[in-house]
Amino acid sequence: MAIIISGKELSLQKKEQMKALVATFLAKYGRLPKLSVILVGNNPASVSYVTGKGKSCVEIGMINETIRLDENITQDELLKKIDELNKDDSVDGILVQLPLPKHIDSNCVINAIVPEKDVDGFHPQNVASLYLKQKGTLPCTPKGIIQVLDSKNITIEGKRAVVVGRSNIVGLPVAKLLLDRNATVTVAHSKTSNLTEVCKEADILIAAVGKARFITADMVKDGAVVIDVGVNRDENTGKLCGDVDFDNVKEKASYITKVPGGIGPMTISCLMENTIECFLAHVGGNK
Ligand code: NDP
């Protein structure tokens, strides 16, 4: 039976540490970090994510500004708002909640945020920094996954890691971070043949698919570490569930994360960490 790694608990510990650090900023730098979040429209999931991010900011003692814009806003108007925030010296981090309405080109919007304020780590310059191992902002979910592994001193070096999913925000960057930590990494996707066999080779299995309970016990090697990134709705109960068939997989894994309470809270705490890092770079301070 696996040990359940609680991302919720770990994120709370991290938040306490950040709160203590932020409490020193006013005296040291004369101001507090400020995160500006742009929400376009009223998508309920996005509203809930943005609310959670704002709440975390306040809990840590940082300043949060949520800018709600009408769903029908033009791309030019949105870009103008981003330009204002880019130029606003009191703003340290800018986040545009995705997905955006269909008439807006998300890439264009992400590219418009100055890399120094891109707390999501999605700007091409930050993506390049990750791949070139240069200083930059790491994307929150992959960063949180590595922190979860490190919190239990799980050895990454020399291990076989399989990442199921190859998105720009989760699958690919977490594969790169695992590679940087000297794992041997396979990235699987919807066209992978013999997915069960591929997954069964994993010492560390990362599920970032977006399909409820997609990873079943027969796909998991005995003693594997299983990290569930998925956030799905159970069709029958309407409750949140992950990409991993938790009840059965936990019997085979050595460590496992849960949904909810796993990678989700870590993503938010890493966003807070990124905001602090952007602030410190902005004011010329050290952590
Ligand atoms: P995407 O939809 O962008 O990517 C899903 C990936 O899964 C794709 O690479 C796709 O392959 C692959 N895939 C789909 N079907 C299969 C299949 N049958 N076999 C193997 N691979 C398959 O999703 P994201 O990466 O954005 O998110 C993944 C999940 O993680 C979602 O549930 C999302 O909600 C959640 N998430 C959670 C976060 C958190 O904070 N906890 C943060 C971000 C995401 P292909 O490329 O071939 O299409």
PDB file of C-alpha atoms and ligand atoms in Angstrom, residues 49 141 164-171 188-192 195 207-211 214 228-232 241 243 262-268, ligand 1:
ATOM      1  CA  TYR A  49      -8.891  29.150  -9.999  1.00  0.00           C
ATOM      2  CA  THR A 141       2.830  22.583 -12.165  1.00  0.00           C
ATOM      3  CA  VAL A 164       1.979  10.474 -20.036  1.00  0.00           C
ATOM      4  CA  GLY A 165       1.032  13.705 -21.799  1.00  0.00           C
ATOM      5  CA  ARG A 166       3.114  16.143 -23.834  1.00  0.00           C
ATOM      6  CA  SER A 167       1.484  19.529 -23.325  1.00  0.00           C
ATOM      7  CA  ASN A 168       3.559  22.690 -23.193  1.00  0.00           C
ATOM      8  CA  ILE A 169       2.397  23.448 -19.666  1.00  0.00           C
ATOM      9  CA  VAL A 170       2.810  20.056 -17.974  1.00  0.00           C
ATOM     10  CA  GLY A 171       4.100  17.042 -19.921  1.00  0.00           C
ATOM     11  CA  ALA A 188       4.020   9.063 -23.962  1.00  0.00           C
ATOM     12  CA  HIS A 189       0.989  10.525 -25.754  1.00  0.00           C
ATOM     13  CA  SER A 190      -2.183   9.580 -27.554  1.00  0.00           C
ATOM     14  CA  LYS A 191      -0.278   7.913 -30.420  1.00  0.00           C
ATOM     15  CA  THR A 192       2.023   5.837 -28.182  1.00  0.00           C
ATOM     16  CA  LEU A 195       1.084   2.358 -23.553  1.00  0.00           C
ATOM     17  CA  ALA A 207      -0.051  11.169 -15.434  1.00  0.00           C
ATOM     18  CA  ALA A 208      -0.983  14.408 -17.234  1.00  0.00           C
ATOM     19  CA  VAL A 209      -3.652  13.215 -19.630  1.00  0.00           C
ATOM     20  CA  GLY A 210      -6.946  14.801 -18.633  1.00  0.00           C
ATOM     21  CA  LYS A 211      -8.935  11.543 -18.607  1.00  0.00           C
ATOM     22  CA  PHE A 214      -7.075   6.528 -17.217  1.00  0.00           C
ATOM     23  CA  ASP A 228      -1.410  12.338 -10.683  1.00  0.00           C
ATOM     24  CA  VAL A 229      -1.698  15.743 -12.357  1.00  0.00           C
ATOM     25  CA  GLY A 230      -5.156  15.267 -13.871  1.00  0.00           C
ATOM     26  CA  VAL A 231      -8.160  17.287 -12.787  1.00  0.00           C
ATOM     27  CA  ASN A 232     -11.333  15.708 -14.111  1.00  0.00           C
ATOM     28  CA  CYS A 241     -10.913  12.995  -9.764  1.00  0.00           C
ATOM     29  CA  ASP A 243      -6.040  10.606 -14.225  1.00  0.00           C
ATOM     30  CA  GLY A 262      -2.092  16.673  -4.599  1.00  0.00           C
ATOM     31  CA  ILE A 263      -0.495  18.606  -7.426  1.00  0.00           C
ATOM     32  CA  GLY A 264      -3.223  21.294  -7.562  1.00  0.00           C
ATOM     33  CA  PRO A 265      -2.239  23.054  -4.301  1.00  0.00           C
ATOM     34  CA  MET A 266       1.440  22.718  -5.245  1.00  0.00           C
ATOM     35  CA  THR A 267       0.766  24.540  -8.497  1.00  0.00           C
ATOM     36  CA  ILE A 268      -0.652  27.473  -6.549  1.00  0.00           C
TER      37      ILE A 268
HETATM   38  P1  NDP B   1      -3.651  18.599 -22.633  1.00  0.00           P
HETATM   39  O1  NDP B   1      -5.014  18.257 -23.074  1.00  0.00           O
HETATM   40  O2  NDP B   1      -2.967  19.811 -23.188  1.00  0.00           O
HETATM   41  O3  NDP B   1      -2.679  17.358 -22.903  1.00  0.00           O
HETATM   42  C1  NDP B   1      -3.104  16.059 -22.653  1.00  0.00           C
HETATM   43  C2  NDP B   1      -2.043  15.099 -23.106  1.00  0.00           C
HETATM   44  O4  NDP B   1      -2.518  13.795 -22.860  1.00  0.00           O
HETATM   45  C3  NDP B   1      -1.724  15.212 -24.596  1.00  0.00           C
HETATM   46  O5  NDP B   1      -0.334  15.219 -24.799  1.00  0.00           O
HETATM   47  C4  NDP B   1      -2.366  13.965 -25.175  1.00  0.00           C
HETATM   48  O6  NDP B   1      -1.663  13.394 -26.271  1.00  0.00           O
HETATM   49  C5  NDP B   1      -2.296  13.004 -24.007  1.00  0.00           C
HETATM   50  N1  NDP B   1      -3.317  11.978 -24.170  1.00  0.00           N
HETATM   51  C6  NDP B   1      -4.624  12.147 -24.429  1.00  0.00           C
HETATM   52  N2  NDP B   1      -5.226  10.960 -24.563  1.00  0.00           N
HETATM   53  C7  NDP B   1      -4.276  10.028 -24.404  1.00  0.00           C
HETATM   54  C8  NDP B   1      -4.269   8.623 -24.458  1.00  0.00           C
HETATM   55  N3  NDP B   1      -5.375   7.921 -24.725  1.00  0.00           N
HETATM   56  N4  NDP B   1      -3.098   7.988 -24.246  1.00  0.00           N
HETATM   57  C9  NDP B   1      -1.965   8.661 -23.980  1.00  0.00           C
HETATM   58  N5  NDP B   1      -1.921  10.004 -23.926  1.00  0.00           N
HETATM   59  C10 NDP B   1      -3.054  10.673 -24.146  1.00  0.00           C
HETATM   60  O7  NDP B   1      -3.716  18.669 -21.053  1.00  0.00           O
HETATM   61  P2  NDP B   1      -2.770  19.389 -19.962  1.00  0.00           P
HETATM   62  O8  NDP B   1      -1.393  18.890 -20.057  1.00  0.00           O
HETATM   63  O9  NDP B   1      -3.035  20.836 -19.980  1.00  0.00           O
HETATM   64  O10 NDP B   1      -3.447  18.830 -18.635  1.00  0.00           O
HETATM   65  C11 NDP B   1      -3.485  17.470 -18.338  1.00  0.00           C
HETATM   66  C12 NDP B   1      -4.338  17.252 -17.107  1.00  0.00           C
HETATM   67  O11 NDP B   1      -3.740  17.921 -16.018  1.00  0.00           O
HETATM   68  C13 NDP B   1      -5.748  17.839 -17.203  1.00  0.00           C
HETATM   69  O12 NDP B   1      -6.627  17.023 -16.467  1.00  0.00           O
HETATM   70  C14 NDP B   1      -5.629  19.184 -16.549  1.00  0.00           C
HETATM   71  O13 NDP B   1      -6.846  19.639 -16.015  1.00  0.00           O
HETATM   72  C15 NDP B   1      -4.644  18.865 -15.462  1.00  0.00           C
HETATM   73  N6  NDP B   1      -3.875  20.007 -14.998  1.00  0.00           N
HETATM   74  C16 NDP B   1      -3.759  20.136 -13.664  1.00  0.00           C
HETATM   75  C17 NDP B   1      -3.032  21.161 -13.127  1.00  0.00           C
HETATM   76  C18 NDP B   1      -2.912  21.250 -11.659  1.00  0.00           C
HETATM   77  O14 NDP B   1      -2.539  22.271 -11.153  1.00  0.00           O
HETATM   78  N7  NDP B   1      -3.184  20.174 -10.924  1.00  0.00           N
HETATM   79  C19 NDP B   1      -2.384  22.165 -13.962  1.00  0.00           C
HETATM   80  C20 NDP B   1      -2.493  21.895 -15.372  1.00  0.00           C
HETATM   81  C21 NDP B   1      -3.224  20.850 -15.856  1.00  0.00           C
HETATM   82  P3  NDP B   1      -1.520  14.131 -27.706  1.00  0.00           P
HETATM   83  O15 NDP B   1      -0.460  15.162 -27.505  1.00  0.00           O
HETATM   84  O16 NDP B   1      -1.104  13.056 -28.617  1.00  0.00           O
HETATM   85  O17 NDP B   1      -2.859  14.714 -28.016  1.00  0.00           O
END
